[in-house]
C-alpha positions as a LaTeX table, in Angstrom:
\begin{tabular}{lrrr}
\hline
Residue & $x$ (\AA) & $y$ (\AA) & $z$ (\AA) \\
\hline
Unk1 & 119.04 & $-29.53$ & $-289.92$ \\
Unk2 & 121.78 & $-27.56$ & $-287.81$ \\
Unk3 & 124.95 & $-28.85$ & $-287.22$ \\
Unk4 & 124.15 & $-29.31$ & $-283.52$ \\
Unk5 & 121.18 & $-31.35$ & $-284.40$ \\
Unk6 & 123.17 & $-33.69$ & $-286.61$ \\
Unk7 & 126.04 & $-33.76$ & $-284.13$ \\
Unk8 & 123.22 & $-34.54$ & $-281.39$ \\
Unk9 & 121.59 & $-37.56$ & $-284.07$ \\
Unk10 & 125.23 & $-38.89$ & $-284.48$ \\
Unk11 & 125.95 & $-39.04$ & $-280.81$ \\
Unk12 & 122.78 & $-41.08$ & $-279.73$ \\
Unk13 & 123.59 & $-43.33$ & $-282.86$ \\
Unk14 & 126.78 & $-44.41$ & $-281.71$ \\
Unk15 & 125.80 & $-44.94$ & $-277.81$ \\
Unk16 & 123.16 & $-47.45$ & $-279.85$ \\
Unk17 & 125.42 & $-48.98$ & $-282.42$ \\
Unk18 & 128.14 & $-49.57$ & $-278.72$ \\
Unk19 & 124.68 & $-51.68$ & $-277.12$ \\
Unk20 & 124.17 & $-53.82$ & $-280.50$ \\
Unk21 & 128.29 & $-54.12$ & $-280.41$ \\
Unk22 & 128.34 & $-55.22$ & $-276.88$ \\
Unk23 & 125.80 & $-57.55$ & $-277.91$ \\
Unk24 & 127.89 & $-59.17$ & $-280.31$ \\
Unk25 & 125.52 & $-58.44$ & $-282.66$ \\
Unk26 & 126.16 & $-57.37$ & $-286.28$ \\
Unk27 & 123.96 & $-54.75$ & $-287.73$ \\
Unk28 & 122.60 & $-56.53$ & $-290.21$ \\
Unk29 & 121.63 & $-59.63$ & $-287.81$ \\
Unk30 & 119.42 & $-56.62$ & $-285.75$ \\
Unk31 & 117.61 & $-56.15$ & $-288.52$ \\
Unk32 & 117.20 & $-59.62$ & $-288.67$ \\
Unk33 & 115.46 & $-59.82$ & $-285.13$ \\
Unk34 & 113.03 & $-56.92$ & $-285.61$ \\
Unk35 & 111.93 & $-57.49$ & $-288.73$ \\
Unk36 & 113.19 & $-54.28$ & $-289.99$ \\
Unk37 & 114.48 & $-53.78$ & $-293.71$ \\
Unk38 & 118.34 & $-54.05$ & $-294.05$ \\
Unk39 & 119.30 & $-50.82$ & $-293.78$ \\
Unk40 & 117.34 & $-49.25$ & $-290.96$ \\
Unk41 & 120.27 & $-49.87$ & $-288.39$ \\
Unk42 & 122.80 & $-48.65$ & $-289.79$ \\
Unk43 & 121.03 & $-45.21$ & $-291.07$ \\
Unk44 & 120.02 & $-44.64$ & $-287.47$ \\
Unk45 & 123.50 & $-45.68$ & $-286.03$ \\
Unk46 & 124.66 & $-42.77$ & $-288.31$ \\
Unk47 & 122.28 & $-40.39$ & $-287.36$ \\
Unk48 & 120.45 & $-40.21$ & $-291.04$ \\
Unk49 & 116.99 & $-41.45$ & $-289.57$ \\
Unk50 & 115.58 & $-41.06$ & $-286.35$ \\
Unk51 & 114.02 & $-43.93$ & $-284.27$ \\
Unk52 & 111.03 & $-43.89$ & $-282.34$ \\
Unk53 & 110.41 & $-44.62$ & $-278.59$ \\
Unk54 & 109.22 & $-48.03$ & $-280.20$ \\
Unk55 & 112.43 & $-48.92$ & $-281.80$ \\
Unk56 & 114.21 & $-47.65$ & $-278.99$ \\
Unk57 & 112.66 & $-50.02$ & $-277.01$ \\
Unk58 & 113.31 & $-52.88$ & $-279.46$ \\
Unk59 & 116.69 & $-52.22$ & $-279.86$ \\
Unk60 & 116.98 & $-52.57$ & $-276.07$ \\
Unk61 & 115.03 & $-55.94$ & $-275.78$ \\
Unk62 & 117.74 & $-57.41$ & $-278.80$ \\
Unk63 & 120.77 & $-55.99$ & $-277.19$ \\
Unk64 & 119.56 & $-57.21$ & $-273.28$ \\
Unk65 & 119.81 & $-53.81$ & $-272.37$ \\
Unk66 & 116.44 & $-52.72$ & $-271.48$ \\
Unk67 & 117.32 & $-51.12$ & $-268.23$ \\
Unk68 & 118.71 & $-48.41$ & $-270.74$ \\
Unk69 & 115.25 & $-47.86$ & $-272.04$ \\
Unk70 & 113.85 & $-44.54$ & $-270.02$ \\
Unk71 & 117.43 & $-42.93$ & $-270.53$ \\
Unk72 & 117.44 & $-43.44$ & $-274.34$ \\
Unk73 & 114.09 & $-42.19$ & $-274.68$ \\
Unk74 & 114.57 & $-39.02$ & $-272.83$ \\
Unk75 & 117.89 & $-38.68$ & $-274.71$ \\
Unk76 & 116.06 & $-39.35$ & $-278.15$ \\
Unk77 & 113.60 & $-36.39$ & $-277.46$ \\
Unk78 & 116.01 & $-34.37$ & $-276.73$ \\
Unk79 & 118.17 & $-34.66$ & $-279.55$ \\
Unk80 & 116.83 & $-32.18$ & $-281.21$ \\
Unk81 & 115.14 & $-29.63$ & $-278.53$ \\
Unk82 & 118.46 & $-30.09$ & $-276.33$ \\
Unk83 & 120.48 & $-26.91$ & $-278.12$ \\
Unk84 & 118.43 & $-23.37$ & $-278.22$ \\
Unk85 & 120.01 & $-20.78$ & $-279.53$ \\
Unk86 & 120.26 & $-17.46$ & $-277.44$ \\
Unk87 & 119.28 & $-15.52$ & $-280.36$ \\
Unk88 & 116.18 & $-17.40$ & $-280.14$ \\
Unk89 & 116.05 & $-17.43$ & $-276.10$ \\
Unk90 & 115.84 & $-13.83$ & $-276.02$ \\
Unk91 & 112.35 & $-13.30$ & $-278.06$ \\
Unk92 & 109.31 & $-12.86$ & $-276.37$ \\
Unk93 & 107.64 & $-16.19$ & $-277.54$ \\
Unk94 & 110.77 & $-18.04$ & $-275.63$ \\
Unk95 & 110.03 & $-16.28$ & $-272.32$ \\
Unk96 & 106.48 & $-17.25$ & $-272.69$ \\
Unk97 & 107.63 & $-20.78$ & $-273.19$ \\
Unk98 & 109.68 & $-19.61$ & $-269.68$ \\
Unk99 & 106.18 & $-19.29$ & $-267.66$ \\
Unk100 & 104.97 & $-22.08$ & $-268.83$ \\
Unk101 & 107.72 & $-24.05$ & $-267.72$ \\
Unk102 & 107.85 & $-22.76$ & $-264.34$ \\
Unk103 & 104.15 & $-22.56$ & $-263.97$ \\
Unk104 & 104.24 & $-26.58$ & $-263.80$ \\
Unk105 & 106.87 & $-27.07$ & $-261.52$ \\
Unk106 & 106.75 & $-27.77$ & $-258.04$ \\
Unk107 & 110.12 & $-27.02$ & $-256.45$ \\
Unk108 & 112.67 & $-25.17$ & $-258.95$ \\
Unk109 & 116.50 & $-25.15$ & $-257.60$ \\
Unk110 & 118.54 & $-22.26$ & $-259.14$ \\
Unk111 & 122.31 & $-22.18$ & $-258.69$ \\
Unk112 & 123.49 & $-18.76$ & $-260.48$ \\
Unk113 & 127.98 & $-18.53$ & $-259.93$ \\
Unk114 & 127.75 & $-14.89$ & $-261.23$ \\
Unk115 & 124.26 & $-13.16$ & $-262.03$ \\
Unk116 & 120.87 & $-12.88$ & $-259.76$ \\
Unk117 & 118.91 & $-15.48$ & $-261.22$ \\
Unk118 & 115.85 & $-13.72$ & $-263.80$ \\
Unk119 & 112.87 & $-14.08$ & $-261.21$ \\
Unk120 & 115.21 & $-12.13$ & $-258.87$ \\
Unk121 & 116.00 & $-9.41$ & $-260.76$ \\
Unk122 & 114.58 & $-5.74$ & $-260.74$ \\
Unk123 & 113.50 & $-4.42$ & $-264.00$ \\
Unk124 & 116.71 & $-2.16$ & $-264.44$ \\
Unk125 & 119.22 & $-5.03$ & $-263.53$ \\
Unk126 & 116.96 & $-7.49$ & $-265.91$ \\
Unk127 & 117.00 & $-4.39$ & $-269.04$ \\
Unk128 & 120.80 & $-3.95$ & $-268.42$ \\
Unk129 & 121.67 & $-7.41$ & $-269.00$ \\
Unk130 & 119.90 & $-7.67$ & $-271.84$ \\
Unk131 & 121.31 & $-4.34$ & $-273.35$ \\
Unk132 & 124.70 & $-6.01$ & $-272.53$ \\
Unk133 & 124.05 & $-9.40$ & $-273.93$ \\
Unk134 & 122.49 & $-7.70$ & $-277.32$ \\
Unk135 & 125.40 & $-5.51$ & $-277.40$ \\
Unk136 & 127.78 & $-8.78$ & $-276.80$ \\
Unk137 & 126.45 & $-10.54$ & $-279.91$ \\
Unk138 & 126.23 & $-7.43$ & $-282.41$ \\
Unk139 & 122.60 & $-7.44$ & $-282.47$ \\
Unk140 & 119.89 & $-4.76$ & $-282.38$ \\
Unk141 & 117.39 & $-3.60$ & $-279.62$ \\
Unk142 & 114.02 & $-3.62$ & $-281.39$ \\
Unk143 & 112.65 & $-6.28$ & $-279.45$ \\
Unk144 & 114.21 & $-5.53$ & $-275.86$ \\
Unk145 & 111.11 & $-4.05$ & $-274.44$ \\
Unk146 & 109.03 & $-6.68$ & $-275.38$ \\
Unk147 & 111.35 & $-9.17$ & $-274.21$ \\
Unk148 & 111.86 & $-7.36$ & $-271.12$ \\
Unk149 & 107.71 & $-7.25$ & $-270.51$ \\
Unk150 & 107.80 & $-11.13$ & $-271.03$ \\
Unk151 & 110.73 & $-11.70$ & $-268.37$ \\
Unk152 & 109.37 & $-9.85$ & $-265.70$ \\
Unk153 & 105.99 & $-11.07$ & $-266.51$ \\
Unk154 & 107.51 & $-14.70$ & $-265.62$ \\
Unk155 & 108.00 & $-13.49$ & $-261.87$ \\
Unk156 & 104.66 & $-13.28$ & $-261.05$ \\
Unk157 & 105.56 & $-17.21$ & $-260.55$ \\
Unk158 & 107.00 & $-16.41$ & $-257.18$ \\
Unk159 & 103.32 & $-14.86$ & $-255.65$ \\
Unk160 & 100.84 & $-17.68$ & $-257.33$ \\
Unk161 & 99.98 & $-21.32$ & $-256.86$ \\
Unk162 & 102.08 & $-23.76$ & $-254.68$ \\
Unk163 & 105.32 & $-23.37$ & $-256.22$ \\
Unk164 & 108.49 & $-23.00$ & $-254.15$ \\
Unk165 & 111.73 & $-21.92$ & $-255.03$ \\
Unk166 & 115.72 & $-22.94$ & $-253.65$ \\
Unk167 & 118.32 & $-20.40$ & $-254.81$ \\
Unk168 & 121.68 & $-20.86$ & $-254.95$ \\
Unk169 & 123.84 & $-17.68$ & $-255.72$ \\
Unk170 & 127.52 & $-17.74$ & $-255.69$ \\
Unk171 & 128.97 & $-14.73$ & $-253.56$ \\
Unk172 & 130.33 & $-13.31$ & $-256.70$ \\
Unk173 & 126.75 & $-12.49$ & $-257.81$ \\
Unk174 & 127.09 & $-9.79$ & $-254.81$ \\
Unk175 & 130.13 & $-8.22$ & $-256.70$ \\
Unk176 & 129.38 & $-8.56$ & $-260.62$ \\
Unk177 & 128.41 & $-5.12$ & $-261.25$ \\
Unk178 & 125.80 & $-4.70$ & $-263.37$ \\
Unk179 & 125.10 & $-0.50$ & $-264.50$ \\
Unk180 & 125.27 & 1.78 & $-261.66$ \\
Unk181 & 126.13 & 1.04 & $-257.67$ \\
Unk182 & 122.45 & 2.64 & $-257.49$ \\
Unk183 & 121.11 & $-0.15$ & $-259.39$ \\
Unk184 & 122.81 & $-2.79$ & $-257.85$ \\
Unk185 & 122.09 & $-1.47$ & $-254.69$ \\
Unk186 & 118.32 & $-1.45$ & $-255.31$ \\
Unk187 & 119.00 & $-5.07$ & $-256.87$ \\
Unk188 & 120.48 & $-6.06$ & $-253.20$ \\
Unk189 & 117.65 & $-5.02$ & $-251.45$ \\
Unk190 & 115.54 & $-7.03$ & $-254.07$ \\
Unk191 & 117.26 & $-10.34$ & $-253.10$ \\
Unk192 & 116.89 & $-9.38$ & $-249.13$ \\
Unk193 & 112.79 & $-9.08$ & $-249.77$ \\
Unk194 & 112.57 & $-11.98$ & $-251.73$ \\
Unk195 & 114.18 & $-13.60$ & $-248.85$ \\
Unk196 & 110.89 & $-13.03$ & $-246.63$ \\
Unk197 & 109.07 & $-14.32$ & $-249.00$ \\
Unk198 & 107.56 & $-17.79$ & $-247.38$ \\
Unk199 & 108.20 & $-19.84$ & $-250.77$ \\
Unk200 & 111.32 & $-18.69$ & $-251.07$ \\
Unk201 & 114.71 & $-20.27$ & $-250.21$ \\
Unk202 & 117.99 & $-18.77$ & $-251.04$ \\
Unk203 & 121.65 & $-19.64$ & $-250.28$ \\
Unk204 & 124.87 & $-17.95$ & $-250.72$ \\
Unk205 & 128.44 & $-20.10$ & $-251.30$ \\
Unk206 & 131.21 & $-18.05$ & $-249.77$ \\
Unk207 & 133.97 & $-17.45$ & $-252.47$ \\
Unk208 & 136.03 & $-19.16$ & $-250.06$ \\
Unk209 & 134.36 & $-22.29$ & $-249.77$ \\
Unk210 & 135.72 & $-25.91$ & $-250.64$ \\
Unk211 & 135.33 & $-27.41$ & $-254.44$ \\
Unk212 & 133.18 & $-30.60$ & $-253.75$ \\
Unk213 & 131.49 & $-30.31$ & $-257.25$ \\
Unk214 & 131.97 & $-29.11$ & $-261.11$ \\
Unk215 & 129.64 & $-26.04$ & $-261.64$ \\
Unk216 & 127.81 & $-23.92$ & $-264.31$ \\
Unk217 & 124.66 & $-21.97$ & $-264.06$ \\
Unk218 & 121.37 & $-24.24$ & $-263.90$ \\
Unk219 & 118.17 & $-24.76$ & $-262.84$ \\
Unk220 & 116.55 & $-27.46$ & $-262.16$ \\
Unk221 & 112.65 & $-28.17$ & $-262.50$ \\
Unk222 & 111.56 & $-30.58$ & $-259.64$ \\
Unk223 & 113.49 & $-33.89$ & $-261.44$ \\
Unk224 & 112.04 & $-33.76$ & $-264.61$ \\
Unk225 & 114.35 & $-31.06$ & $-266.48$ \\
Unk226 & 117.55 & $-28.99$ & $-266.25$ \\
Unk227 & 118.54 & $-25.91$ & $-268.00$ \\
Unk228 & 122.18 & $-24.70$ & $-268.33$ \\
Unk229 & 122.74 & $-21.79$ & $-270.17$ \\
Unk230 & 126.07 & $-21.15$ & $-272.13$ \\
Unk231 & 127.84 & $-18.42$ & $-273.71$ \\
Unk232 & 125.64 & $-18.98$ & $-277.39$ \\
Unk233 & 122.84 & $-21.48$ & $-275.50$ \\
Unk234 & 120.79 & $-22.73$ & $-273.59$ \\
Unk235 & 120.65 & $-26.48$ & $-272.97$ \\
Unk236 & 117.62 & $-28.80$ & $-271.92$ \\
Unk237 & 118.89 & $-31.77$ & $-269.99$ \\
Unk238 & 115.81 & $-34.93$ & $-269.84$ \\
Unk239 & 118.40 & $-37.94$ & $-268.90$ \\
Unk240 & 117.55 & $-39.09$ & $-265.75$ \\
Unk241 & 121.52 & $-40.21$ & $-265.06$ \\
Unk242 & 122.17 & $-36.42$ & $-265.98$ \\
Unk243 & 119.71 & $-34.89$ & $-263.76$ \\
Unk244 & 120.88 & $-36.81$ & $-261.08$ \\
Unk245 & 124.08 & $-35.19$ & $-261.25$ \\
Unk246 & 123.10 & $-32.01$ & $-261.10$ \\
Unk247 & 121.04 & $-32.98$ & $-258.32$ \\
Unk248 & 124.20 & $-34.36$ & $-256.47$ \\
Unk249 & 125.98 & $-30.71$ & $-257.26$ \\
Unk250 & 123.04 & $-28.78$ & $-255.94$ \\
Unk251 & 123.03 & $-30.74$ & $-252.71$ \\
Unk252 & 126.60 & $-30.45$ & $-252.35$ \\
Unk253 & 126.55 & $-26.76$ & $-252.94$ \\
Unk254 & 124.13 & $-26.92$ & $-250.47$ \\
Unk255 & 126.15 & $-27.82$ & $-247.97$ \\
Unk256 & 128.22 & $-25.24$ & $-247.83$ \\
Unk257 & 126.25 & $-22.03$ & $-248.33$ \\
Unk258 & 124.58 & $-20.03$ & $-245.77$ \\
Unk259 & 121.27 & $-18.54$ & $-245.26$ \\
Unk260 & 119.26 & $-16.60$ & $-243.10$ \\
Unk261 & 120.78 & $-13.69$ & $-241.33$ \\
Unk262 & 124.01 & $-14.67$ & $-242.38$ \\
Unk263 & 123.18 & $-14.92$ & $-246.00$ \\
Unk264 & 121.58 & $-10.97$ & $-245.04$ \\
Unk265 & 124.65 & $-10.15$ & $-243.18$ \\
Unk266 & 126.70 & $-10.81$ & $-246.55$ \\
Unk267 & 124.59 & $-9.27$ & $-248.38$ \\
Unk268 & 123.82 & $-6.24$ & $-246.44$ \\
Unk269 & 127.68 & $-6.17$ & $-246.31$ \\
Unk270 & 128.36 & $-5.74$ & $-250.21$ \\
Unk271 & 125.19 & $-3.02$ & $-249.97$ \\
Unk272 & 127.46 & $-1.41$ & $-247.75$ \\
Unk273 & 130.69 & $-1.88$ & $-250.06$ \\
Unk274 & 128.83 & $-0.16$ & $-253.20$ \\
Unk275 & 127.91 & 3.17 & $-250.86$ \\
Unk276 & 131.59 & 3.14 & $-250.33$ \\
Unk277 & 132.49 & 3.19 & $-253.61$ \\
Unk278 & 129.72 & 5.84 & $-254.80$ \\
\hline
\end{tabular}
């Protein structure tokens, strides 16, 4: 087990062993009312066993806290799915995982402070920043061009079924330079189709604009699931309270970006701004 999965086990075993103490009830007095041997409690409190949806829910009903249930539960099964390595992110079989994700959601919101999210990106912006990430973490390029395949096989998500698709780009993402102004010029004019695309929604925060909410990268599949990727992972958020958070951002951030021709105009503008600096 990984140190972030026994972190993860240890975390949901205290929020449970904080219900049973809230309870007043001593550990060994749960046992007690489930009918559990002696010692189950406390080796789940301490993250050395790990419950099922079933004792979840009995733990709940002991400690009067069963409007706690559906949050546990989505917490337990993601205790140990929650951290993904980026080592691991990056092989094929993980952007296959990718399309099947997206494939089975409905509306997907995107909020991306400094890249163009993946199902935006042209194949040379998409190869670069994987050439750059592989370089970042000392690691070697045998598998770039079939992870590259796999990535830009997930945009075909954007042209089939009855999906649609919010995204959220801070203006930076205009200005992070990624290779040559010739790529990131062709990358511009990317966004600026995808924009006529009739599924498509997408936003851009001025840099200027007021701070109403904390922010990292994520997306957001319908209400179900969040991803937020980090500098060594990628994290899977199923807690409805959690969701709902980012949900809150999104909206927020919302708010306060523009679209349409003025979401062109800006980006038309930093076109302009990279032909300057050629």
């Amino acid at each position: 087990m990984t140190t972030t999965a026994k972190e993860a086990r240890e975390a949901f075993g205290e929020r449970l062993r904080n219900l049973r103490k809230d309870a007043g009830l001593t550990g060994r007095h749960l046992s007690e009312l489930a009918g559990w041997p002696a010692s189950k409690v406390s080796k789940i409190e301490y993250g050395r066993q790990v419950p099922t949806d079933d004792d979840v829910r009995v733990w709940c009903i002991h400690t009067h806290t069963a409007d706690q249930v559906p949050d546990l539960i989505a917490n337990l099964r993601n205790v140990e799915t929650a951290y993904l390595e980026w080592r691991r992110m990056r092989l094929p079989h993980r952007q296959k995982q990718s399309i099947a994700s997206e494939a089975k959601t409905s509306l997907m919101r995107w909020y991306e402070p400094v890249l163009v999210p993946g199902l935006l990106q042209t194949p040379p912006y998409a190869e670069a920043i994987l050439r750059t990430v592989l370089d970042f973490c000392d690691e070697p390029e045998t598998e770039i061009d079939a992870s590259l395949s796999a990535r830009l096989e997930r945009q075909q998500v954007l042209y089939r079924g009855n999906h649609r698709f919010y995204f959220m780009l801070a203006e930076q993402v205009l200005h992070t330079r990624v290779g040559t102004a010739d790529l990131m010029l062709e990358q511009m004019d990317r966004l600026l189709t995808a924009m006529s695309l009739p599924r498509v929604v997408l936003g851009i925060v001025p840099s200027a604009h007021t701070y109403t909410a904390p922010t990292n990268n994520f997306i957001m599949f319908d209400t179900r699931m969040v991803q937020v990727e980090t500098i060594s992972a990628e994290l899977t958020i199923t807690q409805p309270s959690e969701i709902a958070l980012y949900d809150k951002a999104f909206h927020r951030l919302k708010d306060q970006a523009i679209h349409g021709q003025d979401a062109r105009a800006m980006i038309t503008a930093a076109m302009d701004e990279l032909r300057s600096d050629d």
